[in-house]
Short mmCIF file of C-alpha atoms in Angstrom, two decimals:
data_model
loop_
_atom_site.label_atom_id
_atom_site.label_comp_id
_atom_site.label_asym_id
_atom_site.label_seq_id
_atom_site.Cartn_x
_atom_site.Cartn_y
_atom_site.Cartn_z
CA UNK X 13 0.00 0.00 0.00
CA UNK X 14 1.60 3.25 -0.81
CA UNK X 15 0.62 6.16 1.58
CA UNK X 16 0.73 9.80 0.18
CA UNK X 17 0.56 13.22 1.50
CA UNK X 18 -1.21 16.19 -0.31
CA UNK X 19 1.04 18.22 -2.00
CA UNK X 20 0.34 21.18 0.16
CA UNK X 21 1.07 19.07 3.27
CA UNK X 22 3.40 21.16 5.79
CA UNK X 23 6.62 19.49 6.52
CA UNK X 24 8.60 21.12 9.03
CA UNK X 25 11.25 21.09 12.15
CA UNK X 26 10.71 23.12 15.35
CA UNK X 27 12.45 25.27 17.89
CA UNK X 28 12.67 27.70 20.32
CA UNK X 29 14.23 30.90 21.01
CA UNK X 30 15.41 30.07 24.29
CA UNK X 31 17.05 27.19 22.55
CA UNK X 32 19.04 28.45 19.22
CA UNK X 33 19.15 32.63 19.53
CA UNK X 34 21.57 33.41 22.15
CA UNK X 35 22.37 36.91 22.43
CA UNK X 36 20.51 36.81 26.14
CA UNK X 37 21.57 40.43 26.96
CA UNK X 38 21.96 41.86 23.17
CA UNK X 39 19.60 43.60 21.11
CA UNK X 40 17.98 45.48 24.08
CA UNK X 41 16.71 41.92 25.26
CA UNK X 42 15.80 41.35 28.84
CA UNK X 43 16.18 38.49 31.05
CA UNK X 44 14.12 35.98 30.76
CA UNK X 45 12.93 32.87 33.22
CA UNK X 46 15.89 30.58 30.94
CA UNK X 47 17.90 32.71 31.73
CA UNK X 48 18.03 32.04 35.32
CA UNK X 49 17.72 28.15 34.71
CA UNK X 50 21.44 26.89 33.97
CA UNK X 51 20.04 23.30 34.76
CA UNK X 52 16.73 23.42 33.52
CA UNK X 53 14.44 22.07 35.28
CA UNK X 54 17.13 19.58 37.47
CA UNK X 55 18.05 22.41 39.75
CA UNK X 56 16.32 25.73 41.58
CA UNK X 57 16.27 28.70 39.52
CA UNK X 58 19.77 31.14 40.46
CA UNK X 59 19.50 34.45 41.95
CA UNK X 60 21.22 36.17 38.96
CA UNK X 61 22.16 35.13 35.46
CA UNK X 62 25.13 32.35 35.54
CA UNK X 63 27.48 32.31 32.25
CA UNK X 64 27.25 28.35 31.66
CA UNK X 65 23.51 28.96 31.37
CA UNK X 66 23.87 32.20 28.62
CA UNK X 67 27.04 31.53 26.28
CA UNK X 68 25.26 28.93 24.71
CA UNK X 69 28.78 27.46 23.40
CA UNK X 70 27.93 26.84 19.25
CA UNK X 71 24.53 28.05 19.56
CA UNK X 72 23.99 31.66 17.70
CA UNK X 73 21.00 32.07 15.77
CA UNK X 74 20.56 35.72 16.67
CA UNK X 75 24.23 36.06 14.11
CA UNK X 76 23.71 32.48 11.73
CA UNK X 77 20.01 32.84 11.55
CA UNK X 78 20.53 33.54 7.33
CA UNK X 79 22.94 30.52 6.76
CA UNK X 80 20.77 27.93 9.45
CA UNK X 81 17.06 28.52 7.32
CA UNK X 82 19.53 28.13 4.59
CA UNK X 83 20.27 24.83 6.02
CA UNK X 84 16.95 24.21 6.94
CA UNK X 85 15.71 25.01 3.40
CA UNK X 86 18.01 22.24 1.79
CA UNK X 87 16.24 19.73 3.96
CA UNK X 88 13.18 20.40 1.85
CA UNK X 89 11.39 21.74 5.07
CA UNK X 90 8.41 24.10 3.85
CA UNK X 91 7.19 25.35 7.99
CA UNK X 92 9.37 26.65 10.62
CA UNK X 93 8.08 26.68 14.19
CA UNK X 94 9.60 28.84 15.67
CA UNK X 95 9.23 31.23 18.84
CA UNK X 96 9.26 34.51 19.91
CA UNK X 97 11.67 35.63 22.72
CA UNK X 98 8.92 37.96 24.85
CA UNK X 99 12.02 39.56 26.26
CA UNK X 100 13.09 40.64 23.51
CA UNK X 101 9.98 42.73 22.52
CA UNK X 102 9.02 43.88 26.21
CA UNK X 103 12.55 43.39 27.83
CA UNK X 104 10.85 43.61 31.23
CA UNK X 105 7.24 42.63 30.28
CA UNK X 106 5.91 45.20 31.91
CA UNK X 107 7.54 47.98 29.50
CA UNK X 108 5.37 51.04 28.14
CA UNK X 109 7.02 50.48 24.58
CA UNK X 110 8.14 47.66 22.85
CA UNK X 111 11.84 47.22 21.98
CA UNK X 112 12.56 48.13 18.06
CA UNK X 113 15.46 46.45 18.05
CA UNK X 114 14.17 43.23 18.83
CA UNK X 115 11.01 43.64 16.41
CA UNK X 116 13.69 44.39 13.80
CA UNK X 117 15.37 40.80 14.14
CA UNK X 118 12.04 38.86 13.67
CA UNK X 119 12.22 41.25 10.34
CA UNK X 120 14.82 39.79 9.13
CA UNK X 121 14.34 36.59 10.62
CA UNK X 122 10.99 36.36 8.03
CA UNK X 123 12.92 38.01 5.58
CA UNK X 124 15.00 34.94 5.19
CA UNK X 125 11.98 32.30 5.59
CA UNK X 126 10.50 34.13 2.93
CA UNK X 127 13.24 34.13 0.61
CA UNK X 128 13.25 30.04 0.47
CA UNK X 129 9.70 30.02 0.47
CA UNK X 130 9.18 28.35 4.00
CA UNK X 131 6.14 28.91 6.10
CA UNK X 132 6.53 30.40 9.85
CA UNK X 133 4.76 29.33 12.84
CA UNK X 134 5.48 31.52 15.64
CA UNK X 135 4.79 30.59 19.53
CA UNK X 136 4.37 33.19 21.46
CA UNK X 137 5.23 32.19 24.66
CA UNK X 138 7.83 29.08 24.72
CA UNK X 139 8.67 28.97 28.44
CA UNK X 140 10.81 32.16 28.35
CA UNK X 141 8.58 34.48 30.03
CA UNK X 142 10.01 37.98 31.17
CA UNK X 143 11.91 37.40 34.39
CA UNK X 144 10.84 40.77 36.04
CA UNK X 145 7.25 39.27 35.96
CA UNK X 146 8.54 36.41 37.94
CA UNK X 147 10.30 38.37 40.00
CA UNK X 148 8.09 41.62 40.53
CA UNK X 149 4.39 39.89 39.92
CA UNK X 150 4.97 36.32 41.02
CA UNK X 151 4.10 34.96 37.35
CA UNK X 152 0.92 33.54 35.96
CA UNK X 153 -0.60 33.65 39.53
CA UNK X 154 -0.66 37.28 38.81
CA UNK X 155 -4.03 38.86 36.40
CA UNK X 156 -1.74 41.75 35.54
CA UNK X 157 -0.07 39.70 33.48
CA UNK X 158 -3.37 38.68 31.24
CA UNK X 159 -2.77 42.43 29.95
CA UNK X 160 0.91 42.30 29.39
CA UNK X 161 0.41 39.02 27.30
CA UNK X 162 -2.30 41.02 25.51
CA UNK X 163 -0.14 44.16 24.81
CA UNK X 164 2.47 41.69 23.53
CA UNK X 165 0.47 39.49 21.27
CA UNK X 166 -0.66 42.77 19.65
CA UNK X 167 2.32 44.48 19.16
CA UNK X 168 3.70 40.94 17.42
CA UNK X 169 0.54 40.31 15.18
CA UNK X 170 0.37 43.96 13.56
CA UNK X 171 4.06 43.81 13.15
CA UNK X 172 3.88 41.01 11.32
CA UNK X 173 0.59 41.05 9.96
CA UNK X 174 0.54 39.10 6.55
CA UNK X 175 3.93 37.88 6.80
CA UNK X 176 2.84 35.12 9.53
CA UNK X 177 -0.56 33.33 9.20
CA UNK X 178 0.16 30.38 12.10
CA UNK X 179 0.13 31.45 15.64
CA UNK X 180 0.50 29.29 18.81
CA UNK X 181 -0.25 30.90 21.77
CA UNK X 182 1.85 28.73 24.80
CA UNK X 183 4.02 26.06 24.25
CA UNK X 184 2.68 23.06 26.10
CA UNK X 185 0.81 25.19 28.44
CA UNK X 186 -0.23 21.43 30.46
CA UNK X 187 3.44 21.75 31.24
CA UNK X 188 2.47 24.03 34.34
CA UNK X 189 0.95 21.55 36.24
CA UNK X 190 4.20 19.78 36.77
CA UNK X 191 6.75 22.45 35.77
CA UNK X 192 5.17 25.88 37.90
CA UNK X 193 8.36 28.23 37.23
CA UNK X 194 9.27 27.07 33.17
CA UNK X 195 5.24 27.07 32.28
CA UNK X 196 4.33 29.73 34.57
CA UNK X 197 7.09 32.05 36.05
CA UNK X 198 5.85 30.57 38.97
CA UNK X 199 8.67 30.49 41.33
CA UNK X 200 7.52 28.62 44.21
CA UNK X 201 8.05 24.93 43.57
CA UNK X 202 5.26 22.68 42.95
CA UNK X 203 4.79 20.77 46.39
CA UNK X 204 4.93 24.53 48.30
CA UNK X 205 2.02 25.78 45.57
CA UNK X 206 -1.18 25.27 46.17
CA UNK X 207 -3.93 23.33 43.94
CA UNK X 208 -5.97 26.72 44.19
CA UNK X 209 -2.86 29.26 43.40
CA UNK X 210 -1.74 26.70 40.32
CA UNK X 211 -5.33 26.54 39.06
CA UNK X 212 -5.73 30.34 39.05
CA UNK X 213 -2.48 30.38 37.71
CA UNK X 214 -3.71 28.29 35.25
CA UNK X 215 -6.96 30.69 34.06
CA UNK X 216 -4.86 33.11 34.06
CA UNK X 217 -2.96 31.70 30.69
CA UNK X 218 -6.15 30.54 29.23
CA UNK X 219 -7.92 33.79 29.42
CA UNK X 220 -4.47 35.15 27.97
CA UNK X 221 -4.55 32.83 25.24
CA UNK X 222 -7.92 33.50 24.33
CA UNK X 223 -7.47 37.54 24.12
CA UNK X 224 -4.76 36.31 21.80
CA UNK X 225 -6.54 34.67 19.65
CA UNK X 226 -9.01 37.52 19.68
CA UNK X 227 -6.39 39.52 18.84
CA UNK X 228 -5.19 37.79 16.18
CA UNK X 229 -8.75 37.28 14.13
CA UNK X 230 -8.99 40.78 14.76
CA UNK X 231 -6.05 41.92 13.12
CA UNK X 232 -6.17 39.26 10.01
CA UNK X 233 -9.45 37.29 9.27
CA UNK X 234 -6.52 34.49 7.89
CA UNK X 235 -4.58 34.41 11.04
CA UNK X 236 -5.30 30.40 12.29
CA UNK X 237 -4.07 30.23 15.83
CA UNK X 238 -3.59 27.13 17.69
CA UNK X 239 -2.96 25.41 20.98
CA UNK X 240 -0.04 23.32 21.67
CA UNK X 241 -0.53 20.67 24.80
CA UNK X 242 1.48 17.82 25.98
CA UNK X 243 0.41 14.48 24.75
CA UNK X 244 1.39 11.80 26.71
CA UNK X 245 -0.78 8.78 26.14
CA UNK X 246 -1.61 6.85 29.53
CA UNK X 247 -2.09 3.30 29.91
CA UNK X 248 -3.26 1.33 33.31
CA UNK X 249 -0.01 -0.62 34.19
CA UNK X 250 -2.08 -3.34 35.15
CA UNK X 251 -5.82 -4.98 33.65
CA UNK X 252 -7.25 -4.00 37.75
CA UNK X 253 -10.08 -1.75 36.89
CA UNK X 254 -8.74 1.07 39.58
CA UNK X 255 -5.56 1.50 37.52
CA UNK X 256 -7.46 2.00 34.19
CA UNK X 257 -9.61 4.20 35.76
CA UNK X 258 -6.44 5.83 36.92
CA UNK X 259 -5.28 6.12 33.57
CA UNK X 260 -7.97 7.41 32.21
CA UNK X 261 -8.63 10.16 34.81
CA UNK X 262 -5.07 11.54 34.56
CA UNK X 263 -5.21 11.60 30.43
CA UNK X 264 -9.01 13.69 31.40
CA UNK X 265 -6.99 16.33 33.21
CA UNK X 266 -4.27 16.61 30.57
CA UNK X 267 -6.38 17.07 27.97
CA UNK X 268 -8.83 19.61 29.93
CA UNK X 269 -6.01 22.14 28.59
CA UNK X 270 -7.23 21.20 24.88
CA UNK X 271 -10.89 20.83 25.44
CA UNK X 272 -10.93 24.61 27.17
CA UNK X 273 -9.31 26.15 23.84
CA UNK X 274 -11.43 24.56 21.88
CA UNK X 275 -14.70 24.57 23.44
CA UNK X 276 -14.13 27.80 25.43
CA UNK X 277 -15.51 26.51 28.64
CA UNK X 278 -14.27 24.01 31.02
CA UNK X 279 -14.99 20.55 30.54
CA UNK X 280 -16.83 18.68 33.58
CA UNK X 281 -13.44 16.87 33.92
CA UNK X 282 -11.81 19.66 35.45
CA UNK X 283 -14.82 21.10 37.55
CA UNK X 284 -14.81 17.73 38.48
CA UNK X 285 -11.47 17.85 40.09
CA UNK X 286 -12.15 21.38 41.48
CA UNK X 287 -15.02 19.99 43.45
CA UNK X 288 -13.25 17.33 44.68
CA UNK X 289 -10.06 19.54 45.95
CA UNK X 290 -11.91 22.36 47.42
CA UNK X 291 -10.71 24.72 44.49
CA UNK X 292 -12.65 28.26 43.41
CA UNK X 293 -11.48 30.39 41.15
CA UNK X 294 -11.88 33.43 40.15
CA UNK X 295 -13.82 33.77 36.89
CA UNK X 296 -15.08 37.16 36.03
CA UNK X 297 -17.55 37.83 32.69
CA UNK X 298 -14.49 39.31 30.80
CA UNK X 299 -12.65 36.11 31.11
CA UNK X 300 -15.63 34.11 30.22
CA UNK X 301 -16.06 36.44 27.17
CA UNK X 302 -11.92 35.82 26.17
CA UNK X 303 -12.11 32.25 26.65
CA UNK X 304 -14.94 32.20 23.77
CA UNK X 305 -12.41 32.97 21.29
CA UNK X 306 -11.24 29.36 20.61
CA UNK X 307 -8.65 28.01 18.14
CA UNK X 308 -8.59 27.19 14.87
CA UNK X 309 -6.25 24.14 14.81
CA UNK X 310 -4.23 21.88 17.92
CA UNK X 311 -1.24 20.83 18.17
CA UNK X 312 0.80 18.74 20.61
CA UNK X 313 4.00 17.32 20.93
CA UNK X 314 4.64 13.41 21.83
CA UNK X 315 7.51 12.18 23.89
CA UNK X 316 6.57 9.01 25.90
CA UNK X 317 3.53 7.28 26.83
CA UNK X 318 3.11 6.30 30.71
CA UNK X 319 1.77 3.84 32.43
CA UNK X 320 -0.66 4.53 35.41
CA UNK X 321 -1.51 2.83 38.51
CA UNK X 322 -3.79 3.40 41.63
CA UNK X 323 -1.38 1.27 44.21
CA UNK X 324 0.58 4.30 46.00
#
């Protein structure tokens, strides 16, 4: 049997600006949550900025971006995900102007995709947010930062308006349940955060998203934006009925995160789970009326399944 893909079929390769750019403290950037990270997630966040975390040894995008979508090109890749650094627009996230310097590089940065005929898709927020809003706001658990993310997703979209069509709004925003200060510039660690503060947290970036999207059919009727989740499929480790239950309860909850930007409500799943841990959020009418605004496509990434069981 011979499978075959249409001819306008989108093959691609990802990254993300926190991975490839560099340049942490050129440009006008700001510092962002990565850039307090030298371990990633194995180790606490640092107090300041180390330099085994920012040199990035071989890794210089911000200078090689020309010659790597050249590379990228001869692949036969026709889409490029790739992200924007928020820093590098609003170096403190909180700024009154946006940085023209940094809006410049994305410039060019299209200028070359366009050249070899390859297809963006920007993320707007790829675990990188703004370390002053960790810092100054405590993150996501903040509202204020609902209009930051706004201001930001606006300033991006008529920049580029026409130039990119595919918008994600948060990389693998499910990452926040496990992953507080990467998904949500939350710096508290998880077991010292409670279900209620990572929950509002959580609205939080879901009401942000869906002003985003908002923003973005605003500003171009063609703009498709999208949300990006984890996928990992569970599987009850064993046939007993409490670990498939198990299994399927946990995959429920992951894929709340999905059924919220597409719906624009939340599933009984995760009111559900709010019942049963004593959680109420805050939900005003504006945020009911943002979270209307759903997507127009999802997309996940897959690393692993995992296997579930009830037996502590």
């Amino acid at each position: 049997m011979t499978v075959s893909f249409p001819a306008d079929f989108l093959w691609g390769g990802a990254t993300a600006a926190c991975q490839i750019e560099g340049a942490y403290n050129e440009g006008g950037k700001g510092l962002s949550i990565q850039d307090v990270m030298p371990n990633g997630i194995k180790t606490p966040p640092t107090p300041e900025p180390t330099e085994d975390n920012l040199t990035l040894k071989g890794i210089d995008f911000y200078r090689t971006y020309a010659d790597d979508i050249a590379l990228f090109a001869e692949m036969g890749f026709k889409v490029f995900r790739i992200s924007i650094a928020w820093s590098r627009i609003f170096p403190n996230g909180d700024d009154a102007e946006p940085n023209e310097e940094g809006l410049a590089f994305y410039d060019k940065v299209l200028d070359e995709l366009e050249k070899h005929g390859i297809e963006p898709l920007v993320t707007l927020s790829h675990y990188e947010t703004p370390l002053n809003l960790a810092r100054n706001y405590g993150g996501w658990r903040s509202r204020e930062l609902i209009g930051f993310f706004e201001k930001y997703a606006r300033t991006v979209m008529e920049r580029y308006k026409g130039r990119v069509k595919y918008w994600l709004t948060f990389n693998e925003i499910n990452a926040i349940q496990h992953e507080p200060f990467m998904a949500g510039a939350i710096e508290s660690p998880r077991d010292e955060l409670s279900e209620q503060e990572l929950y509002q947290a959580i609205h939080h970036e879901m009401v942000a998203s869906g002003l985003a999207t908002k923003v973005a059919h605003e500003i171009d009727p063609d703009n498709q934006v999208g949300c990006m989740v984890i996928a990992s499929p569970r599987y009850g480790l064993t046939p007993d009925p409490a670990d498939q239950r198990k299994a399927q309860y946990e995959s429920q909850i992951d894929y709340a995160f999905g059924d919220l930007h597409v719906f624009g409500e939340y599933p009984h799943t995760l009111k559900r789970y709010f019942r049963e841990h004593d959680i109420t959020l805050e939900i005003t009418d504006a945020d009911r009326e943002a979270l209307s605004h759903t997507v127009d496509f999802v997309s996940f990434s897959y690393y692993n399944s995992v296997c579930e069981t009830a037996d502590p």
